[in-house]
PDB file of C-alpha atoms and ligand atoms in Angstrom:
ATOM      1  CA  MET A   1      46.873  15.434 -28.374  1.00 95.00           C
ATOM      2  CA  ILE A   2      45.862  13.790 -25.093  1.00 98.00           C
ATOM      3  CA  ASP A   3      42.671  12.271 -23.689  1.00 98.00           C
ATOM      4  CA  LEU A   4      42.309  11.862 -19.937  1.00 99.00           C
ATOM      5  CA  HIS A   5      38.783  10.413 -19.750  1.00 99.00           C
ATOM      6  CA  THR A   6      37.945   7.068 -21.402  1.00 98.00           C
ATOM      7  CA  HIS A   7      36.001   3.887 -20.605  1.00 98.00           C
ATOM      8  CA  THR A   8      36.617   0.240 -21.471  1.00 98.00           C
ATOM      9  CA  THR A   9      34.724  -3.052 -21.141  1.00 98.00           C
ATOM     10  CA  CYS A  10      35.838  -3.041 -17.500  1.00 98.00           C
ATOM     11  CA  SER A  11      32.933  -0.580 -17.033  1.00 98.00           C
ATOM     12  CA  ASP A  12      30.482   0.634 -19.682  1.00 97.00           C
ATOM     13  CA  GLY A  13      32.763   1.148 -22.684  1.00 98.00           C
ATOM     14  CA  THR A  14      32.896  -1.253 -25.635  1.00 97.00           C
ATOM     15  CA  ASP A  15      36.684  -1.438 -26.318  1.00 98.00           C
ATOM     16  CA  ARG A  16      38.797  -3.805 -24.277  1.00 98.00           C
ATOM     17  CA  PRO A  17      41.699  -2.035 -22.531  1.00 98.00           C
ATOM     18  CA  ALA A  18      44.295  -3.239 -25.061  1.00 98.00           C
ATOM     19  CA  GLU A  19      41.999  -2.271 -27.947  1.00 98.00           C
ATOM     20  CA  LEU A  20      41.549   1.200 -26.488  1.00 98.00           C
ATOM     21  CA  LEU A  21      45.316   1.635 -26.170  1.00 98.00           C
ATOM     22  CA  ALA A  22      45.806   0.510 -29.777  1.00 98.00           C
ATOM     23  CA  ALA A  23      43.125   2.960 -30.931  1.00 98.00           C
ATOM     24  CA  ALA A  24      44.799   5.745 -28.930  1.00 98.00           C
ATOM     25  CA  ALA A  25      48.130   4.949 -30.611  1.00 98.00           C
ATOM     26  CA  ALA A  26      46.463   4.923 -34.030  1.00 97.00           C
ATOM     27  CA  ALA A  27      44.870   8.300 -33.281  1.00 97.00           C
ATOM     28  CA  GLY A  28      48.333   9.667 -32.471  1.00 97.00           C
ATOM     29  CA  LEU A  29      47.571  10.404 -28.813  1.00 98.00           C
ATOM     30  CA  ARG A  30      50.544  11.214 -26.666  1.00 97.00           C
ATOM     31  CA  ALA A  31      48.867  10.321 -23.371  1.00 98.00           C
ATOM     32  CA  VAL A  32      45.642   8.604 -22.446  1.00 98.00           C
ATOM     33  CA  ALA A  33      43.985   7.745 -19.125  1.00 99.00           C
ATOM     34  CA  ILE A  34      41.565   4.847 -18.744  1.00 98.00           C
ATOM     35  CA  THR A  35      39.018   6.094 -16.204  1.00 98.00           C
ATOM     36  CA  ASP A  36      36.455   3.343 -15.766  1.00 98.00           C
ATOM     37  CA  HIS A  37      33.513   3.902 -13.455  1.00 98.00           C
ATOM     38  CA  ASP A  38      34.371   2.718  -9.940  1.00 98.00           C
ATOM     39  CA  THR A  39      37.021   0.199 -11.002  1.00 98.00           C
ATOM     40  CA  VAL A  40      40.717  -0.071 -11.846  1.00 98.00           C
ATOM     41  CA  ALA A  41      40.383  -3.592 -13.279  1.00 98.00           C
ATOM     42  CA  ALA A  42      41.721  -2.377 -16.656  1.00 98.00           C
ATOM     43  CA  TYR A  43      45.167  -2.112 -15.047  1.00 98.00           C
ATOM     44  CA  GLN A  44      45.279  -5.868 -14.606  1.00 98.00           C
ATOM     45  CA  GLN A  45      45.228  -6.062 -18.423  1.00 98.00           C
ATOM     46  CA  VAL A  46      47.366  -3.071 -19.418  1.00 98.00           C
ATOM     47  CA  ALA A  47      50.193  -1.496 -17.443  1.00 97.00           C
ATOM     48  CA  PRO A  48      50.412   2.233 -16.717  1.00 98.00           C
ATOM     49  CA  GLY A  49      53.433   4.064 -18.128  1.00 97.00           C
ATOM     50  CA  GLY A  50      55.014   3.530 -21.503  1.00 94.00           C
ATOM     51  CA  SER A  51      54.918   5.993 -24.345  1.00 93.00           C
ATOM     52  CA  ALA A  52      53.065   6.586 -27.625  1.00 91.00           C
ATOM     53  CA  PRO A  53      50.750   6.842 -25.823  1.00 97.00           C
ATOM     54  CA  GLU A  54      51.693   7.088 -22.171  1.00 98.00           C
ATOM     55  CA  LEU A  55      48.992   5.320 -20.137  1.00 98.00           C
ATOM     56  CA  ILE A  56      48.075   7.302 -17.001  1.00 98.00           C
ATOM     57  CA  ALA A  57      46.447   5.181 -14.285  1.00 98.00           C
ATOM     58  CA  GLY A  58      42.996   6.633 -13.674  1.00 98.00           C
ATOM     59  CA  VAL A  59      39.557   5.986 -12.227  1.00 98.00           C
ATOM     60  CA  GLU A  60      36.188   7.770 -12.212  1.00 98.00           C
ATOM     61  CA  MET A  61      34.454   7.553  -8.845  1.00 98.00           C
ATOM     62  CA  SER A  62      30.696   8.036  -8.482  1.00 97.00           C
ATOM     63  CA  CYS A  63      29.836  10.439  -5.663  1.00 97.00           C
ATOM     64  CA  ASP A  64      26.525  11.323  -4.107  1.00 96.00           C
ATOM     65  CA  LEU A  65      25.100  14.708  -5.077  1.00 93.00           C
ATOM     66  CA  GLU A  66      21.518  13.707  -5.944  1.00 88.00           C
ATOM     67  CA  PRO A  67      19.826  14.558  -8.228  1.00 87.00           C
ATOM     68  CA  ALA A  68      22.970  15.700 -10.085  1.00 90.00           C
ATOM     69  CA  MET A  69      25.766  13.448 -11.382  1.00 92.00           C
ATOM     70  CA  LEU A  70      29.008  14.105  -9.502  1.00 97.00           C
ATOM     71  CA  ASP A  71      31.963  12.068 -10.743  1.00 98.00           C
ATOM     72  CA  VAL A  72      35.499  12.521  -9.454  1.00 98.00           C
ATOM     73  CA  LEU A  73      38.450  11.459 -11.599  1.00 99.00           C
ATOM     74  CA  GLY A  74      41.650  10.178  -9.994  1.00 99.00           C
ATOM     75  CA  TYR A  75      44.973  10.297 -11.904  1.00 99.00           C
ATOM     76  CA  HIS A  76      48.354   8.669 -11.341  1.00 98.00           C
ATOM     77  CA  VAL A  77      46.782   6.467  -8.685  1.00 98.00           C
ATOM     78  CA  GLU A  78      48.402   3.243  -7.551  1.00 98.00           C
ATOM     79  CA  PRO A  79      45.639   0.873  -8.726  1.00 98.00           C
ATOM     80  CA  GLN A  80      46.177  -1.773  -6.064  1.00 98.00           C
ATOM     81  CA  HIS A  81      46.435   0.629  -3.120  1.00 98.00           C
ATOM     82  CA  PRO A  82      44.394  -0.870  -0.226  1.00 98.00           C
ATOM     83  CA  VAL A  83      42.569   2.371   0.645  1.00 98.00           C
ATOM     84  CA  LEU A  84      41.471   2.869  -2.966  1.00 98.00           C
ATOM     85  CA  GLN A  85      40.529  -0.810  -3.233  1.00 98.00           C
ATOM     86  CA  THR A  86      38.346  -0.581  -0.113  1.00 98.00           C
ATOM     87  CA  THR A  87      36.466   2.433  -1.471  1.00 98.00           C
ATOM     88  CA  LEU A  88      36.006   0.798  -4.880  1.00 98.00           C
ATOM     89  CA  ARG A  89      34.672  -2.332  -3.186  1.00 98.00           C
ATOM     90  CA  ALA A  90      31.989  -0.234  -1.407  1.00 97.00           C
ATOM     91  CA  LEU A  91      31.093   1.501  -4.691  1.00 97.00           C
ATOM     92  CA  HIS A  92      30.809  -1.887  -6.387  1.00 97.00           C
ATOM     93  CA  ASP A  93      28.537  -3.275  -3.668  1.00 97.00           C
ATOM     94  CA  TRP A  94      26.203  -0.236  -3.826  1.00 96.00           C
ATOM     95  CA  ARG A  95      26.144  -0.496  -7.605  1.00 97.00           C
ATOM     96  CA  GLU A  96      25.178  -4.153  -7.510  1.00 97.00           C
ATOM     97  CA  GLU A  97      22.346  -3.498  -5.005  1.00 97.00           C
ATOM     98  CA  ARG A  98      21.099  -0.791  -7.339  1.00 97.00           C
ATOM     99  CA  ASN A  99      21.504  -2.924 -10.465  1.00 98.00           C
ATOM    100  CA  VAL A 100      19.284  -5.643  -9.005  1.00 98.00           C
ATOM    101  CA  GLN A 101      16.674  -2.979  -8.158  1.00 98.00           C
ATOM    102  CA  ILE A 102      16.879  -1.402 -11.624  1.00 98.00           C
ATOM    103  CA  GLY A 103      16.298  -4.826 -13.168  1.00 98.00           C
ATOM    104  CA  ALA A 104      13.248  -5.374 -10.933  1.00 98.00           C
ATOM    105  CA  ARG A 105      11.849  -1.928 -11.810  1.00 98.00           C
ATOM    106  CA  LEU A 106      12.200  -2.582 -15.540  1.00 98.00           C
ATOM    107  CA  GLN A 107      10.454  -5.942 -15.129  1.00 98.00           C
ATOM    108  CA  ALA A 108       7.651  -4.344 -13.094  1.00 98.00           C
ATOM    109  CA  LEU A 109       7.237  -1.783 -15.878  1.00 98.00           C
ATOM    110  CA  GLY A 110       6.689  -4.686 -18.288  1.00 98.00           C
ATOM    111  CA  LEU A 111       9.913  -4.002 -20.182  1.00 98.00           C
ATOM    112  CA  PRO A 112      12.038  -6.779 -21.731  1.00 98.00           C
ATOM    113  CA  ALA A 113      15.146  -6.255 -19.570  1.00 98.00           C
ATOM    114  CA  ASP A 114      16.365  -7.651 -16.288  1.00 98.00           C
ATOM    115  CA  TYR A 115      19.487  -7.891 -14.168  1.00 98.00           C
ATOM    116  CA  ALA A 116      20.676 -11.161 -15.722  1.00 98.00           C
ATOM    117  CA  ALA A 117      20.582  -9.792 -19.280  1.00 98.00           C
ATOM    118  CA  ALA A 118      22.471  -6.646 -18.295  1.00 98.00           C
ATOM    119  CA  ARG A 119      25.027  -8.673 -16.330  1.00 98.00           C
ATOM    120  CA  ALA A 120      25.537 -10.960 -19.324  1.00 98.00           C
ATOM    121  CA  LEU A 121      26.442  -7.888 -21.419  1.00 96.00           C
ATOM    122  CA  ALA A 122      28.787  -6.476 -18.779  1.00 97.00           C
ATOM    123  CA  GLY A 123      30.625  -9.764 -18.157  1.00 96.00           C
ATOM    124  CA  ASP A 124      33.031  -9.229 -15.255  1.00 95.00           C
ATOM    125  CA  GLY A 125      32.916  -5.452 -15.730  1.00 96.00           C
ATOM    126  CA  GLU A 126      31.217  -2.805 -13.594  1.00 97.00           C
ATOM    127  CA  LEU A 127      27.546  -2.881 -14.555  1.00 97.00           C
ATOM    128  CA  GLY A 128      25.570   0.340 -14.955  1.00 97.00           C
ATOM    129  CA  ARG A 129      22.603   1.968 -16.617  1.00 98.00           C
ATOM    130  CA  PRO A 130      24.179   1.941 -20.103  1.00 97.00           C
ATOM    131  CA  HIS A 131      24.084  -1.881 -20.058  1.00 98.00           C
ATOM    132  CA  PHE A 132      20.357  -1.847 -19.245  1.00 98.00           C
ATOM    133  CA  ALA A 133      19.910   0.683 -22.061  1.00 98.00           C
ATOM    134  CA  ARG A 134      21.693  -1.669 -24.477  1.00 97.00           C
ATOM    135  CA  VAL A 135      19.420  -4.557 -23.466  1.00 98.00           C
ATOM    136  CA  LEU A 136      16.325  -2.392 -24.064  1.00 98.00           C
ATOM    137  CA  LEU A 137      17.721  -1.389 -27.464  1.00 98.00           C
ATOM    138  CA  GLN A 138      18.643  -4.947 -28.509  1.00 97.00           C
ATOM    139  CA  ARG A 139      15.186  -6.199 -27.543  1.00 98.00           C
ATOM    140  CA  GLY A 140      13.397  -3.450 -29.445  1.00 98.00           C
ATOM    141  CA  ALA A 141      11.864  -1.644 -26.467  1.00 98.00           C
ATOM    142  CA  VAL A 142      13.572   1.617 -27.487  1.00 98.00           C
ATOM    143  CA  GLU A 143      15.081   2.901 -30.712  1.00 97.00           C
ATOM    144  CA  SER A 144      18.211   4.431 -29.217  1.00 96.00           C
ATOM    145  CA  ILE A 145      20.330   4.515 -26.075  1.00 95.00           C
ATOM    146  CA  SER A 146      19.256   8.095 -25.453  1.00 95.00           C
ATOM    147  CA  GLU A 147      15.577   7.099 -25.672  1.00 98.00           C
ATOM    148  CA  ALA A 148      16.243   4.462 -22.993  1.00 98.00           C
ATOM    149  CA  PHE A 149      17.600   7.183 -20.696  1.00 98.00           C
ATOM    150  CA  ASP A 150      14.961   9.769 -21.611  1.00 98.00           C
ATOM    151  CA  ARG A 151      12.054   7.407 -20.957  1.00 98.00           C
ATOM    152  CA  TRP A 152      13.244   4.967 -18.310  1.00 98.00           C
ATOM    153  CA  LEU A 153      16.756   5.226 -16.884  1.00 98.00           C
ATOM    154  CA  GLY A 154      17.562   8.929 -16.634  1.00 96.00           C
ATOM    155  CA  SER A 155      17.444  10.867 -13.358  1.00 93.00           C
ATOM    156  CA  GLY A 156      13.824  11.094 -12.173  1.00 93.00           C
ATOM    157  CA  LYS A 157      12.560   8.496 -14.693  1.00 97.00           C
ATOM    158  CA  PRO A 158      10.633   5.347 -13.594  1.00 98.00           C
ATOM    159  CA  ALA A 159      13.625   2.964 -13.471  1.00 98.00           C
ATOM    160  CA  TYR A 160      16.062   5.488 -11.979  1.00 97.00           C
ATOM    161  CA  LEU A 161      17.649   4.874  -8.604  1.00 96.00           C
ATOM    162  CA  PRO A 162      20.407   6.769  -6.813  1.00 93.00           C
ATOM    163  CA  LYS A 163      23.775   5.067  -7.071  1.00 90.00           C
ATOM    164  CA  SER A 164      26.437   6.132  -4.666  1.00 88.00           C
ATOM    165  CA  ARG A 165      26.651   7.041  -1.013  1.00 91.00           C
ATOM    166  CA  LEU A 166      30.242   8.215  -1.300  1.00 97.00           C
ATOM    167  CA  THR A 167      30.889  11.850  -0.411  1.00 97.00           C
ATOM    168  CA  ILE A 168      33.263  13.822  -2.583  1.00 98.00           C
ATOM    169  CA  GLY A 169      35.532  14.270   0.457  1.00 98.00           C
ATOM    170  CA  GLU A 170      35.830  10.491   0.803  1.00 98.00           C
ATOM    171  CA  ALA A 171      36.577  10.137  -2.917  1.00 98.00           C
ATOM    172  CA  ILE A 172      39.275  12.822  -2.777  1.00 98.00           C
ATOM    173  CA  ASP A 173      40.851  11.235   0.309  1.00 98.00           C
ATOM    174  CA  SER A 174      40.922   7.769  -1.292  1.00 98.00           C
ATOM    175  CA  ILE A 175      42.547   9.124  -4.455  1.00 98.00           C
ATOM    176  CA  HIS A 176      45.156  11.031  -2.440  1.00 98.00           C
ATOM    177  CA  ALA A 177      45.853   7.969  -0.279  1.00 98.00           C
ATOM    178  CA  ALA A 178      46.600   6.068  -3.504  1.00 98.00           C
ATOM    179  CA  GLY A 179      49.061   8.800  -4.556  1.00 98.00           C
ATOM    180  CA  GLY A 180      46.799  10.405  -7.154  1.00 98.00           C
ATOM    181  CA  ALA A 181      45.324  13.778  -8.054  1.00 98.00           C
ATOM    182  CA  ALA A 182      41.541  14.377  -7.784  1.00 98.00           C
ATOM    183  CA  VAL A 183      39.606  16.186 -10.529  1.00 99.00           C
ATOM    184  CA  VAL A 184      35.876  16.959 -10.840  1.00 98.00           C
ATOM    185  CA  ALA A 185      34.588  15.499 -14.138  1.00 98.00           C
ATOM    186  CA  HIS A 186      32.211  17.210 -16.600  1.00 98.00           C
ATOM    187  CA  PRO A 187      30.998  20.087 -14.378  1.00 98.00           C
ATOM    188  CA  CYS A 188      28.168  20.741 -16.853  1.00 97.00           C
ATOM    189  CA  PHE A 189      26.304  17.733 -15.373  1.00 96.00           C
ATOM    190  CA  LEU A 190      26.275  19.334 -11.926  1.00 96.00           C
ATOM    191  CA  ARG A 191      23.544  21.623 -13.259  1.00 92.00           C
ATOM    192  CA  LEU A 192      24.605  24.484 -10.987  1.00 95.00           C
ATOM    193  CA  ALA A 193      24.268  28.186 -11.763  1.00 95.00           C
ATOM    194  CA  ASP A 194      27.595  29.988 -12.124  1.00 96.00           C
ATOM    195  CA  THR A 195      27.751  31.443  -8.615  1.00 96.00           C
ATOM    196  CA  ALA A 196      26.628  28.177  -6.977  1.00 97.00           C
ATOM    197  CA  LEU A 197      29.297  26.300  -8.942  1.00 98.00           C
ATOM    198  CA  ALA A 198      31.971  28.756  -7.820  1.00 98.00           C
ATOM    199  CA  ARG A 199      30.869  28.281  -4.204  1.00 98.00           C
ATOM    200  CA  GLN A 200      30.909  24.467  -4.525  1.00 98.00           C
ATOM    201  CA  LEU A 201      34.318  24.394  -6.164  1.00 98.00           C
ATOM    202  CA  ARG A 202      35.741  26.598  -3.420  1.00 98.00           C
ATOM    203  CA  GLU A 203      34.351  24.230  -0.795  1.00 98.00           C
ATOM    204  CA  TRP A 204      35.698  21.157  -2.632  1.00 98.00           C
ATOM    205  CA  ARG A 205      39.057  22.901  -3.014  1.00 98.00           C
ATOM    206  CA  SER A 206      39.178  23.150   0.776  1.00 98.00           C
ATOM    207  CA  LEU A 207      38.658  19.344   0.865  1.00 98.00           C
ATOM    208  CA  GLY A 208      41.764  18.913  -1.290  1.00 98.00           C
ATOM    209  CA  LEU A 209      40.344  18.894  -4.832  1.00 98.00           C
ATOM    210  CA  ASP A 210      43.187  19.334  -7.326  1.00 98.00           C
ATOM    211  CA  GLY A 211      41.539  20.029 -10.667  1.00 98.00           C
ATOM    212  CA  LEU A 212      38.560  20.554 -12.959  1.00 98.00           C
ATOM    213  CA  GLU A 213      37.744  18.889 -16.289  1.00 98.00           C
ATOM    214  CA  VAL A 214      37.359  22.049 -18.351  1.00 98.00           C
ATOM    215  CA  HIS A 215      37.609  20.556 -21.852  1.00 98.00           C
ATOM    216  CA  TYR A 216      34.790  18.077 -22.505  1.00 98.00           C
ATOM    217  CA  PRO A 217      32.809  17.522 -25.730  1.00 98.00           C
ATOM    218  CA  GLU A 218      29.471  18.470 -24.178  1.00 97.00           C
ATOM    219  CA  HIS A 219      30.728  21.774 -22.777  1.00 98.00           C
ATOM    220  CA  THR A 220      29.759  24.857 -24.767  1.00 97.00           C
ATOM    221  CA  ALA A 221      32.405  27.462 -25.606  1.00 97.00           C
ATOM    222  CA  ARG A 222      30.908  29.660 -22.901  1.00 97.00           C
ATOM    223  CA  GLN A 223      31.131  26.863 -20.333  1.00 98.00           C
ATOM    224  CA  ARG A 224      34.742  26.099 -21.240  1.00 98.00           C
ATOM    225  CA  GLN A 225      35.633  29.737 -20.732  1.00 98.00           C
ATOM    226  CA  LEU A 226      33.770  29.974 -17.417  1.00 98.00           C
ATOM    227  CA  TYR A 227      35.279  26.711 -16.100  1.00 98.00           C
ATOM    228  CA  ALA A 228      38.784  27.768 -17.120  1.00 98.00           C
ATOM    229  CA  GLU A 229      38.344  31.102 -15.341  1.00 98.00           C
ATOM    230  CA  LEU A 230      37.016  29.411 -12.201  1.00 98.00           C
ATOM    231  CA  ALA A 231      39.842  26.867 -12.216  1.00 98.00           C
ATOM    232  CA  THR A 232      42.464  29.577 -12.572  1.00 98.00           C
ATOM    233  CA  ALA A 233      40.894  31.760  -9.879  1.00 98.00           C
ATOM    234  CA  LEU A 234      40.707  28.839  -7.417  1.00 98.00           C
ATOM    235  CA  GLY A 235      44.129  27.348  -8.195  1.00 98.00           C
ATOM    236  CA  LEU A 236      42.687  24.171  -9.725  1.00 98.00           C
ATOM    237  CA  LEU A 237      44.498  22.498 -12.601  1.00 98.00           C
ATOM    238  CA  ILE A 238      42.700  22.075 -15.930  1.00 98.00           C
ATOM    239  CA  THR A 239      42.145  18.699 -17.642  1.00 98.00           C
ATOM    240  CA  VAL A 240      41.000  17.484 -21.051  1.00 98.00           C
ATOM    241  CA  GLY A 241      38.769  14.433 -21.567  1.00 98.00           C
ATOM    242  CA  SER A 242      36.377  13.078 -24.186  1.00 98.00           C
ATOM    243  CA  ASP A 243      34.538  10.447 -22.061  1.00 98.00           C
ATOM    244  CA  TYR A 244      35.090   8.006 -24.927  1.00 98.00           C
ATOM    245  CA  HIS A 245      32.929   4.858 -24.524  1.00 98.00           C
ATOM    246  CA  GLY A 246      33.540   3.176 -27.926  1.00 97.00           C
ATOM    247  CA  SER A 247      30.608   2.221 -30.147  1.00 95.00           C
ATOM    248  CA  ILE A 248      27.941   2.884 -27.507  1.00 92.00           C
ATOM    249  CA  LYS A 249      28.648   6.635 -27.878  1.00 94.00           C
ATOM    250  CA  PRO A 250      29.666   6.736 -31.563  1.00 93.00           C
ATOM    251  CA  GLN A 251      29.715  10.531 -31.780  1.00 95.00           C
ATOM    252  CA  ILE A 252      32.601  10.693 -29.262  1.00 98.00           C
ATOM    253  CA  THR A 253      36.070   9.872 -30.618  1.00 98.00           C
ATOM    254  CA  LEU A 254      39.357   9.452 -28.763  1.00 98.00           C
ATOM    255  CA  GLY A 255      40.937  12.864 -28.346  1.00 97.00           C
ATOM    256  CA  GLY A 256      37.893  14.432 -29.995  1.00 96.00           C
ATOM    257  CA  LEU A 257      37.781  17.819 -28.283  1.00 97.00           C
ATOM    258  CA  TYR A 258      37.089  21.343 -29.457  1.00 96.00           C
ATOM    259  CA  PRO A 259      39.960  23.786 -29.882  1.00 96.00           C
ATOM    260  CA  PRO A 260      41.427  25.934 -28.552  1.00 96.00           C
ATOM    261  CA  LEU A 261      43.051  23.445 -26.168  1.00 97.00           C
ATOM    262  CA  PRO A 262      45.922  23.993 -23.744  1.00 98.00           C
ATOM    263  CA  ALA A 263      49.309  22.597 -24.756  1.00 98.00           C
ATOM    264  CA  ASP A 264      49.725  18.932 -23.725  1.00 98.00           C
ATOM    265  CA  GLU A 265      52.500  19.744 -21.202  1.00 98.00           C
ATOM    266  CA  ALA A 266      50.368  22.506 -19.660  1.00 98.00           C
ATOM    267  CA  VAL A 267      47.937  19.763 -18.635  1.00 98.00           C
ATOM    268  CA  LEU A 268      50.240  16.784 -18.039  1.00 98.00           C
ATOM    269  CA  ASP A 269      52.954  18.505 -15.974  1.00 98.00           C
ATOM    270  CA  PRO A 270      50.669  20.112 -13.328  1.00 98.00           C
ATOM    271  CA  LEU A 271      48.686  16.860 -13.093  1.00 98.00           C
ATOM    272  CA  ARG A 272      51.800  14.845 -12.343  1.00 98.00           C
ATOM    273  CA  ALA A 273      53.036  17.494  -9.897  1.00 98.00           C
ATOM    274  CA  ALA A 274      49.664  17.510  -8.074  1.00 98.00           C
ATOM    275  CA  ALA A 275      49.743  13.722  -7.720  1.00 98.00           C
ATOM    276  CA  GLU A 276      53.330  13.820  -6.452  1.00 98.00           C
ATOM    277  CA  ARG A 277      52.293  16.160  -3.656  1.00 96.00           C
ATOM    278  CA  TRP A 278      50.171  13.314  -2.204  1.00 93.00           C
ATOM    279  CA  ARG A 279      52.911  10.694  -2.212  1.00 89.00           C
TER     280      ARG A 279
HETATM  281  P1  LIG B 301      25.524   4.799 -14.018  1.00 77.89           P
HETATM  282  O1  LIG B 301      26.962   4.890 -13.616  1.00 77.89           O
HETATM  283  O2  LIG B 301      25.005   3.410 -13.951  1.00 77.89           O
HETATM  284  O3  LIG B 301      24.658   5.777 -13.257  1.00 77.89           O
HETATM  285  O4  LIG B 301      25.469   5.252 -15.543  1.00 77.89           O
HETATM  286  C1  LIG B 301      26.025   6.508 -15.864  1.00 77.89           C
HETATM  287  C2  LIG B 301      26.501   6.519 -17.304  1.00 77.89           C
HETATM  288  O5  LIG B 301      25.345   6.483 -18.150  1.00 77.89           O
HETATM  289  C3  LIG B 301      27.204   7.794 -17.674  1.00 77.89           C
HETATM  290  O6  LIG B 301      28.582   7.693 -17.456  1.00 77.89           O
HETATM  291  C4  LIG B 301      26.937   7.912 -19.151  1.00 77.89           C
HETATM  292  O7  LIG B 301      27.904   7.153 -19.846  1.00 77.89           O
HETATM  293  C5  LIG B 301      25.590   7.235 -19.321  1.00 77.89           C
HETATM  294  N1  LIG B 301      24.482   8.201 -19.453  1.00 77.89           N
HETATM  295  C6  LIG B 301      23.952   8.970 -18.484  1.00 77.89           C
HETATM  296  N2  LIG B 301      22.930   9.709 -18.960  1.00 77.89           N
HETATM  297  C7  LIG B 301      22.816   9.382 -20.287  1.00 77.89           C
HETATM  298  C8  LIG B 301      21.949   9.794 -21.355  1.00 77.89           C
HETATM  299  N3  LIG B 301      20.966  10.700 -21.160  1.00 77.89           N
HETATM  300  N4  LIG B 301      22.159   9.244 -22.572  1.00 77.89           N
HETATM  301  C9  LIG B 301      23.121   8.332 -22.776  1.00 77.89           C
HETATM  302  N5  LIG B 301      23.985   7.911 -21.810  1.00 77.89           N
HETATM  303  C10 LIG B 301      23.830   8.428 -20.589  1.00 77.89           C
HETATM  304 FE1  LIG B 302      30.107   5.869 -18.488  1.00 77.89          FE
HETATM  305 ZN1  LIG B 303      33.153   8.972 -17.760  1.00 77.89          ZN
END
C-alpha cells in the first residue's frame, strides 16, 4: 500500500510531519509522499528517503484555471532547489494577499472570523480556506467544514477569491528544474467533460506533464476507468493518493483508496524514472 498525496500542519492538515510518518508506518504503508499546498517546509522536519515507509519528497502547487481547482503535484523534488523555492515564494505571497482579503470579506459579511484567527490556527504553516472554515466552525457560525465552504468559502461564494496566478506550464517547469516529476492532482475537480479533459491533458503533456492522479477517494469507478484510459493513451504515468488531511477530513484515511489498485511498483518505478529524466 502507498499514498502519494497527504497534508500536514505545514499547510492545512492536522498531523505534524513526524506524526504523519508514524501514522503511515502504523498503517503499514510502504511509501508515502507529503504534498503540502505550496510549501516544502515539512522536509525541514522529516527527511526524504528511508523505508517502512519510504518518504517521497513532494509538493502540491496551486495553478490558475479559474473557476476550477487545478493542482499540480511534484514528486522526488529537491526541496531546497532555488527555482522551486522562488516559485513557492510567489505562491505564498499571493496566498497571503488573498488570505487578508478573505478575512476582510468574512468580517464585512458579519461573520466571526478574520485573518488573525485563521493565522493563529495555521501557525507558521501555509494558510488557506480550510483554516477560515475551522474558525467559523469553532465560533459556531457553521455546523461543519463543508457548510463553511458551501455557504461562504467555496468557488463563487461570497468570501471566495481566486488564489494563484501560476500557469500549469510554470508549475511543471519548476518541478522539473528541481529534479521532480509533475502530476495533475484529482482531475475530477477540473469539472471538464471527457473530450475537453482529453484535449487539456494532451496540451499539458506537450508542456512536459508526466502523470495523472487516477486513484483518488472522490473519483467514481467510472472516472477511475476513464482517467486510467486517458493516461495510458497519452503516455502519462498513473498515481495513487488519498489527500489525507488528518482530523479535518475524518472520512479520509492514509492509504484509504478503492480497489482495484495498481501494484505498488507499477506506480513507484515509473514515477522515479520520470523524475530521473529531469535530472
Ligand atoms: P485553498 O488552497 O485555500 O484554496 O483551499 C483549498 C483546500 O480547501 C482544498 O485542498 C481542500 O482541502 C479544501 N476544500 C476545498 N473545497 C472544499 C469543500 N467543499 N469542503 C471541504 N474542504 C474543501
Ligand atoms: Fe488541502
Ligand atoms: Zn491535496
